[in-house]
Coordinates of C-alpha atoms and ligand atoms in Angstrom, one line a residue:
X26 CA 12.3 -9.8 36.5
X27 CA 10.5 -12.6 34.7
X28 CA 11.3 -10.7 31.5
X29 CA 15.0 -10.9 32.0
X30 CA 15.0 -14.3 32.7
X31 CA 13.1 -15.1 29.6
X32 CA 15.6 -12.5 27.9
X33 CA 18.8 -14.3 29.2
X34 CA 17.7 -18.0 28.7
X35 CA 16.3 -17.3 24.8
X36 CA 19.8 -15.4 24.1
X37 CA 21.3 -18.9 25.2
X38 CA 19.4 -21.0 22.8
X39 CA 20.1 -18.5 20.1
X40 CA 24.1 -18.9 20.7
X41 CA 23.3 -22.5 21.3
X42 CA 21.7 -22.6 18.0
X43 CA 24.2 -20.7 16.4
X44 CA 27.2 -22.9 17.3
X45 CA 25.2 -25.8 16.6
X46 CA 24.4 -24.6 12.7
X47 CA 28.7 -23.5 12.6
X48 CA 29.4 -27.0 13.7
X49 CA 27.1 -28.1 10.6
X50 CA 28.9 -25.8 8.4
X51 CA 31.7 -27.1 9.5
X52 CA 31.0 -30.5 9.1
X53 CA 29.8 -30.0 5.5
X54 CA 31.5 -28.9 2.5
X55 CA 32.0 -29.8 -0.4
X56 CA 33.0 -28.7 -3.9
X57 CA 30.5 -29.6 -5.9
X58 CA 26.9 -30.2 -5.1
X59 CA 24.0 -31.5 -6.9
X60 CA 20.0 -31.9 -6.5
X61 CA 18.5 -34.5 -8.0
X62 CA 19.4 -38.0 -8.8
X63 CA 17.9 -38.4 -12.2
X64 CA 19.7 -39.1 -15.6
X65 CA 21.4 -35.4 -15.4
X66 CA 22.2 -35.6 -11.6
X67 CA 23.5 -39.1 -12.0
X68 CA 25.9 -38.5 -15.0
X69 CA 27.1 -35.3 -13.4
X70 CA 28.0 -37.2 -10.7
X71 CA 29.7 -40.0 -12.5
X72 CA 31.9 -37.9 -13.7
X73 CA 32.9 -35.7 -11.4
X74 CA 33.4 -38.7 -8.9
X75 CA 35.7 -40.1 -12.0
X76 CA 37.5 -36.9 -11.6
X77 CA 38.2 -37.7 -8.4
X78 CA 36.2 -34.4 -7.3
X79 CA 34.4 -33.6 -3.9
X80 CA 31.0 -34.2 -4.4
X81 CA 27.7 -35.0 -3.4
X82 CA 24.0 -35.3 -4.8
X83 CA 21.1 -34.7 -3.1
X84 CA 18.0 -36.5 -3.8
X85 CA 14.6 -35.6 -1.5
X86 CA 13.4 -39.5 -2.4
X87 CA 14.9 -43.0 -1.7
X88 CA 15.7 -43.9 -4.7
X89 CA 17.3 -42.2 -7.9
X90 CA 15.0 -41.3 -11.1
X91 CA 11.9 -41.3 -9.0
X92 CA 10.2 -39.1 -11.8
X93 CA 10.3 -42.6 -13.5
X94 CA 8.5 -44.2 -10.9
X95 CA 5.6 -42.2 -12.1
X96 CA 5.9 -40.7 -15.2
X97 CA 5.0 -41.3 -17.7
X98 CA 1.4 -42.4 -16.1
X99 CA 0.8 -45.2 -19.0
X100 CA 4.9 -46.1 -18.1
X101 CA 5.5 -46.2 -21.5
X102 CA 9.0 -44.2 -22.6
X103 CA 8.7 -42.3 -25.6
X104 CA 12.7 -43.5 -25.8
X105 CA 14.0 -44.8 -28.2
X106 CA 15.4 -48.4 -27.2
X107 CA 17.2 -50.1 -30.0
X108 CA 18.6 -53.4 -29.3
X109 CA 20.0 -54.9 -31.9
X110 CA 21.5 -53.0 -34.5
X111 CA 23.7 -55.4 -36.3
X112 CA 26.7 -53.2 -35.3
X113 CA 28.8 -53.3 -32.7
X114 CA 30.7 -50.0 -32.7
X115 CA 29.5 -48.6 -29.2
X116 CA 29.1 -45.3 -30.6
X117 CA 26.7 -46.1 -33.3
X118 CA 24.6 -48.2 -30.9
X119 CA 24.7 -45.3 -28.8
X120 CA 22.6 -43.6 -31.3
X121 CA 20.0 -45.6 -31.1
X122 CA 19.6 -45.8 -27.4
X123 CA 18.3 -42.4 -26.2
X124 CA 18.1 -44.4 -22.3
X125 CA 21.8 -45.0 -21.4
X126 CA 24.1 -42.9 -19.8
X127 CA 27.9 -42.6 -20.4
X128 CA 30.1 -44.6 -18.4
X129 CA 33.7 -46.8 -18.9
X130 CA 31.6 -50.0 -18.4
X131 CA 29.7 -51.4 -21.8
X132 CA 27.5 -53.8 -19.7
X133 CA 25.9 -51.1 -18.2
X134 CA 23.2 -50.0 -21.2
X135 CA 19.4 -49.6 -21.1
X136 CA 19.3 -52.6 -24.1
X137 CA 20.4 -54.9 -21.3
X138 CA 17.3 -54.2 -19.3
X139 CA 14.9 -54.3 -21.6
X140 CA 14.0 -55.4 -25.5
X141 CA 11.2 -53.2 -26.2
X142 CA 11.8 -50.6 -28.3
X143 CA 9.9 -48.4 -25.9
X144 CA 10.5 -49.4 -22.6
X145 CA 8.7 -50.0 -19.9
X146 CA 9.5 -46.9 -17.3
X147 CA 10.0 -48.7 -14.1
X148 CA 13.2 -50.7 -16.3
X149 CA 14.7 -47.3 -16.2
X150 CA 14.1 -46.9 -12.7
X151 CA 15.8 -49.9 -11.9
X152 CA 18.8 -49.0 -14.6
X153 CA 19.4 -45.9 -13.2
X154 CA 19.7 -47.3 -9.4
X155 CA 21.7 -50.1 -10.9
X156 CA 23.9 -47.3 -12.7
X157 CA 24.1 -45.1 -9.2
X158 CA 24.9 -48.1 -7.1
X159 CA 27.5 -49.8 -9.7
X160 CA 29.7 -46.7 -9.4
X161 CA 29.3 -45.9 -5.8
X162 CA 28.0 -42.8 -6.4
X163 CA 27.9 -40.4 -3.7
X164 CA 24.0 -39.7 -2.9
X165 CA 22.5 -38.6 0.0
X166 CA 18.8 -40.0 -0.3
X167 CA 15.6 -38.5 1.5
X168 CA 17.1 -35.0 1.8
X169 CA 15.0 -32.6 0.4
X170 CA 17.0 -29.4 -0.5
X171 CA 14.3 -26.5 0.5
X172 CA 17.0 -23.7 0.1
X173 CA 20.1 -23.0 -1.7
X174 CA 21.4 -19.1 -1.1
X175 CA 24.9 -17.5 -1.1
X176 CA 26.8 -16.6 1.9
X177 CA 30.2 -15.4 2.4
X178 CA 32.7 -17.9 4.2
X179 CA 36.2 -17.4 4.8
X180 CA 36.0 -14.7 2.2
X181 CA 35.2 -16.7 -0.4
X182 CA 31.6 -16.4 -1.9
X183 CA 29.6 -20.1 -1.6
X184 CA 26.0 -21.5 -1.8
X185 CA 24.4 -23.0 1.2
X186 CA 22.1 -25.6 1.0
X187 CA 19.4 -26.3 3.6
X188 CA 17.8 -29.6 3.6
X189 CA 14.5 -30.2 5.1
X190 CA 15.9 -30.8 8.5
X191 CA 17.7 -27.4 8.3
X192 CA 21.4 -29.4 8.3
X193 CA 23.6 -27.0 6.3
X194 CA 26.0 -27.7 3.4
X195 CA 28.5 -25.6 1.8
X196 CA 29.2 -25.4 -1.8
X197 CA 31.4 -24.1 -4.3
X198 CA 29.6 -25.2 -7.2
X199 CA 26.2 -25.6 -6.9
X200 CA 24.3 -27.7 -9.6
X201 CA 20.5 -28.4 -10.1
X202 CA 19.0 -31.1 -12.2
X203 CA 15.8 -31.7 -11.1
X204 CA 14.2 -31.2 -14.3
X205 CA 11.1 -30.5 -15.3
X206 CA 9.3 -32.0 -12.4
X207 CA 6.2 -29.6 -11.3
X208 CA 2.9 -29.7 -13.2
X209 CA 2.2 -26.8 -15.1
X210 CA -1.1 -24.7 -13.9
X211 CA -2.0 -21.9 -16.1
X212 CA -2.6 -18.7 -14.3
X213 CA -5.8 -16.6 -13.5
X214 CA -8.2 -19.2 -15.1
X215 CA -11.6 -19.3 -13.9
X216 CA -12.6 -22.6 -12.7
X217 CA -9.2 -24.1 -13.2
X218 CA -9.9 -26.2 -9.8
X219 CA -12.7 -28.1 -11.2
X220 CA -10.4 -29.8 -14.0
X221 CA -7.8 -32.6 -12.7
X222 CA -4.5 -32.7 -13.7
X223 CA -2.3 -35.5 -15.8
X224 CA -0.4 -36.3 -12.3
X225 CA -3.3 -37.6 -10.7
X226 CA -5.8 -38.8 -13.2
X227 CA -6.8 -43.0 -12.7
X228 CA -5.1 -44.7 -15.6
X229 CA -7.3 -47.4 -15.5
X230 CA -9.7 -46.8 -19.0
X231 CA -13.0 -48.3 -16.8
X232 CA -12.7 -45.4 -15.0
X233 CA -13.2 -42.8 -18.4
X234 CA -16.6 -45.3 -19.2
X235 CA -19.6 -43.6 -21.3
X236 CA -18.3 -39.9 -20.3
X237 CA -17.6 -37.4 -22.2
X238 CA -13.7 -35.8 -21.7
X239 CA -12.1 -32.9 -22.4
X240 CA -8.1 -32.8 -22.8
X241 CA -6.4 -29.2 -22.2
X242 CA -3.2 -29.4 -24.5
X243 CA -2.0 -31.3 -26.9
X244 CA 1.7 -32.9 -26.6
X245 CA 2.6 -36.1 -25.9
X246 CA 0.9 -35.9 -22.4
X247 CA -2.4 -35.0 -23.8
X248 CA -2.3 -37.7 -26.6
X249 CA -1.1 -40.4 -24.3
X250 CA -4.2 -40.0 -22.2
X251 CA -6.3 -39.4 -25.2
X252 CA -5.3 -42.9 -26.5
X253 CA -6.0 -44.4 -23.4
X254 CA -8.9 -43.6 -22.7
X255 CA -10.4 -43.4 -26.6
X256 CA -12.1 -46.6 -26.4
X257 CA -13.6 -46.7 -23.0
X258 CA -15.2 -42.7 -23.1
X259 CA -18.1 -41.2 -25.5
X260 CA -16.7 -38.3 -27.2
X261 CA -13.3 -37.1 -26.5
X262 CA -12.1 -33.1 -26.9
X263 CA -8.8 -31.6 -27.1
X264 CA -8.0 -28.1 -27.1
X265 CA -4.6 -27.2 -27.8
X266 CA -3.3 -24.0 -29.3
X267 CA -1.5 -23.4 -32.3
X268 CA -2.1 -27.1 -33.8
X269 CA -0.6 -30.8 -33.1
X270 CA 3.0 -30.6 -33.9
X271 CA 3.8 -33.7 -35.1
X272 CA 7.1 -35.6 -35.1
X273 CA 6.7 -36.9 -38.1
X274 CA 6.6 -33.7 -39.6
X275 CA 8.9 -31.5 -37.4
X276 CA 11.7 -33.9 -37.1
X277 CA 11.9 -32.8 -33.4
X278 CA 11.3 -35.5 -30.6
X279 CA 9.0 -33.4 -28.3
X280 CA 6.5 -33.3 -30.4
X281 CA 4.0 -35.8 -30.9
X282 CA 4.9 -39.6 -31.4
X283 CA 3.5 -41.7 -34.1
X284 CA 3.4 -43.9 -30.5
X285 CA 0.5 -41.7 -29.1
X286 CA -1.0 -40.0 -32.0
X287 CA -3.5 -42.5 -33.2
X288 CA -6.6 -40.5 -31.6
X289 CA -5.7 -38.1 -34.5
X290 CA -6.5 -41.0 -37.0
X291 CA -10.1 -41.4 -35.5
X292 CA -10.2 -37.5 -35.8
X293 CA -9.7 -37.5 -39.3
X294 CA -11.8 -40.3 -40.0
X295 CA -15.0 -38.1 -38.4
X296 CA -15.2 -40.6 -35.5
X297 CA -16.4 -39.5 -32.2
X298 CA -13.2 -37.8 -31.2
X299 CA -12.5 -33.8 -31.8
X300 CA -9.4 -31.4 -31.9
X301 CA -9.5 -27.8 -31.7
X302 CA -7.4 -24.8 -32.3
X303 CA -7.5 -23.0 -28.8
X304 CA -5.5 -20.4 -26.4
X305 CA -6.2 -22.2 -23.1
X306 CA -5.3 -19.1 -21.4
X307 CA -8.2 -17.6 -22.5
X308 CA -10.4 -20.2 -21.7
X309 CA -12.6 -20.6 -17.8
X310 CA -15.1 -23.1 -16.4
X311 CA -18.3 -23.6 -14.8
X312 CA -20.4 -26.1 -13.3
X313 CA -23.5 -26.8 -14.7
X314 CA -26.7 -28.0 -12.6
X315 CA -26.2 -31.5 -13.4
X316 CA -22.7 -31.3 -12.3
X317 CA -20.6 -31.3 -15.4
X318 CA -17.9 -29.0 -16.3
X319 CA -18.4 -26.1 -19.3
X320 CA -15.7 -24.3 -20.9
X321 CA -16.4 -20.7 -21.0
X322 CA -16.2 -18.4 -22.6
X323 CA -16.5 -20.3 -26.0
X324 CA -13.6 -18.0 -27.6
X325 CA -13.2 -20.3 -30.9
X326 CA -15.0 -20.9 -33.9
X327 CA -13.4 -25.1 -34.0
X328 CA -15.6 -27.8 -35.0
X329 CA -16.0 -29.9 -32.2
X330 CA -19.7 -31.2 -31.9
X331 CA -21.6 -28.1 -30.2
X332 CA -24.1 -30.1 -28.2
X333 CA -21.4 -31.7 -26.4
X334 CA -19.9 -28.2 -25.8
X335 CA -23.3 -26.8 -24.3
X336 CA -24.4 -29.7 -22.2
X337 CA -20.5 -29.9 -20.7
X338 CA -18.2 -32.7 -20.1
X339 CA -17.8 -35.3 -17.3
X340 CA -14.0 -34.6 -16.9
X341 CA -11.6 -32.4 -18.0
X342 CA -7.9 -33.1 -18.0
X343 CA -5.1 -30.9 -17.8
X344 CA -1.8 -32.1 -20.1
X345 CA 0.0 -29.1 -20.3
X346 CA 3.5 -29.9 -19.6
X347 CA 5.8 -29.7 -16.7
X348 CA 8.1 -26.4 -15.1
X349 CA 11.4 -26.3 -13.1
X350 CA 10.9 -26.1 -9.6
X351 CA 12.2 -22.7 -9.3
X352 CA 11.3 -22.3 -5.7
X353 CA 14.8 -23.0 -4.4
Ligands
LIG9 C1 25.2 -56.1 -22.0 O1 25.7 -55.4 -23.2 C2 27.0 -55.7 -23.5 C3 27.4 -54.8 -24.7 O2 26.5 -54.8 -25.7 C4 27.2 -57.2 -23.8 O3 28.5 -57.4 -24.2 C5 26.8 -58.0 -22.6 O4 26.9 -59.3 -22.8 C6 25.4 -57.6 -22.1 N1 25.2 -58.2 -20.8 C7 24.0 -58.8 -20.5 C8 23.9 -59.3 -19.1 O5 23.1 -58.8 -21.2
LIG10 C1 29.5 -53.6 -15.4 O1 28.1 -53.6 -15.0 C2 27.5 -54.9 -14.9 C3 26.0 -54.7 -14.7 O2 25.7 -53.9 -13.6 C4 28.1 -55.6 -13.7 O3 27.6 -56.9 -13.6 C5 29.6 -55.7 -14.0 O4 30.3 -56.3 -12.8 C6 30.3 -54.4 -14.3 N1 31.6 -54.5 -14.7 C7 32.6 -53.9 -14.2 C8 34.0 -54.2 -14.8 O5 32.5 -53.1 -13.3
LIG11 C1 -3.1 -12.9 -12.8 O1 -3.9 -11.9 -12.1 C2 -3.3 -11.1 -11.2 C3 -4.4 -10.3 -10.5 O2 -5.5 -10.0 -11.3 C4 -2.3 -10.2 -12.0 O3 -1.6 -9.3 -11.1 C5 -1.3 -11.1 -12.7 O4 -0.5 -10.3 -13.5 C6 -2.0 -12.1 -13.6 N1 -1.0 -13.1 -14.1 C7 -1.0 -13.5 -15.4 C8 0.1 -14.4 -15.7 O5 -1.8 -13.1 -16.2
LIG12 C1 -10.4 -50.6 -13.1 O1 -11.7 -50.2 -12.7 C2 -12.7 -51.2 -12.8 C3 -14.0 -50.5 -12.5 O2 -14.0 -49.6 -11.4 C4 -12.3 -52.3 -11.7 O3 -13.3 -53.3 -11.8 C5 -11.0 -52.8 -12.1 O4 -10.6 -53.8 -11.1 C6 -10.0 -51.7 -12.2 N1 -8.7 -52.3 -12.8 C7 -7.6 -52.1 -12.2 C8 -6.4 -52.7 -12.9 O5 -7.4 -51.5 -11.2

């Protein structure tokens, strides 16, 4: 008897449920949809809303470009900001300003907000919020899409979006620019736990004083944290493998900048600092008696100071680059 009751009333929920998520579908729909209000998101959506298309951005913070708010952790842009120019054909300036995005109004440019030729990352935060609320743009803050699948709906095939309070949109289109936003953790590496990541690690160069650091990687991350924390720390390691690519040398932008690389001058001029040639997939570490942190199995024949090798380091710091979020 009880059973049936039970039965009957959770059967009533369910088609309570149900009607409640058709409603929602109902509700929502819209041609276009985007996650993420960053640069990408935000010029996606300037144009499509200049196209007079049905569109929306989702964006799981309260603010657009919140990568910015954090990134990079010594809030220095790599770039390029390029004020003056001596020219004033738009297009030419535009060259040299890597910040700004595309848009019918010429006020609206990173150069406005800022003079440095490597700007300060909060100005970009506050251009790009400037940029999103100068156009109007359509974004739905502090919704966190957690699912995007395809459904069938009036025989037409859509996506579905479900946001972290399962409310349900409908898209046609569905379009994701989050970027590269999740640290990268190498796989199956012994010990991984005991080294702390460039999302997390203090920025403040007291903290790195008299120890002895080891830096996984070597991009821009890697160097950035290298040069901050070159003069406050005893000997500073960095395994990377394949060699430091070089900007200078490859002509491509993602590699190293002249504007972190000075660490490699202290390198070549046999200063406490040490670079070395290694897979860090292959690498593991342990913790030694006295609480310090080994990397194991010593795979490579580099020349980093062996002592400092075999007694371990006080810290070691993960810079190895960013994924998608592909858990969508
Ligand atoms: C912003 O830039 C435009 C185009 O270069 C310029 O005409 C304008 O005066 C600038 N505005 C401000 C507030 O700096
Ligand atoms: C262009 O952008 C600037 C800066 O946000 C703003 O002050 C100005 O009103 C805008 N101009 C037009 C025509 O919308
Ligand atoms: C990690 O280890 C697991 C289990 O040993 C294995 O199945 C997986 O393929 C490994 N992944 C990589 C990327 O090596
Ligand atoms: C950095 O750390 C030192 C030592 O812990 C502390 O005295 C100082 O106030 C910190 N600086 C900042 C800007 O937080």
């Amino acid at each position: 008897m009880k059973k049936n009751i039970l039965l009957t009333l959770s059967i009533l929920v369910l088609l309570e449920l149900l009607s409640m998520i058709q409603a929602q579908i109902t509700l929502k729909l819209y041609k276009y949809c985007i996650v993420g209000s960053g640069p990408g998101g935000l010029q996606m959506a300037y144009f499509l809303k200049k196209a007079n298309r049905k569109y929306i951005v989702f964006e799981k913070n309260k603010i657009s470009g919140s990568f910015f708010t954090h990134y990079p952790r010594h809030r220095q842009l790599l770039s390029v900001n390029k004020k003056f120019t001596g020219a004033k054909n738009a297009e030419f300036n535009l060259r040299h300003d890597w910040n700004s995005l595309l848009s019918d109004n010429a006020s609206l440019i990173m150069p406005n907000y800022s003079d440095k030729y490597y700007p300060h990352a909060d100005e970009l935060v506050r251009y790009l919020n400037d940029y999103a609320n100068q156009f109007k743009l359509n974004i739905q803050y502090d919704t966190n899409i957690v699912r995007i699948s395809r459904v069938h709906y009036k025989k037409k095939i859509k996506f579905k979006m479900m946001d972290q309070r399962n409310t349900l949109t409908l898209c046609d289109v569905a379009i994701v620019s989050t970027g590269l936003s999740v640290p990268y953790i190498p796989p199956n590496i012994t010990g991984i736990d005991l080294t702390e990541g460039y999302e997390s690690i203090s920025t403040n160069a007291s903290d790195y004083e008299g120890q002895s650091v080891l830096i996984l990687g070597q991009g821009n991350s890697a160097f950035e944290t290298a040069q901050a924390i070159s003069s406050t720390c005893n000997f500073l390691h960095m395994h990377g493998r394949g060699g430091v690519r070089l900007a200078t040398s490859t002509h491509y932008i993602g590699d190293v900048r002249a504007v972190n690389s000075k660490v490699i001058d202290s390198y070549q001029l046999k200063t406490l600092d040490g670079l070395n040639e290694q897979d860090i997939r292959k690498m593991g570490f342990v913790k030694t008696p006295d609480n310090r942190i080994k990397d194991c199995p010593k795979t490579s024949k580099g020349d980093l100071e062996d002592d400092i090798r075999n007694s371990g380091y006080d810290r070691v710091i993960r810079c190895l680059g960013f994924q998608v979020l592909l858990k969508i």
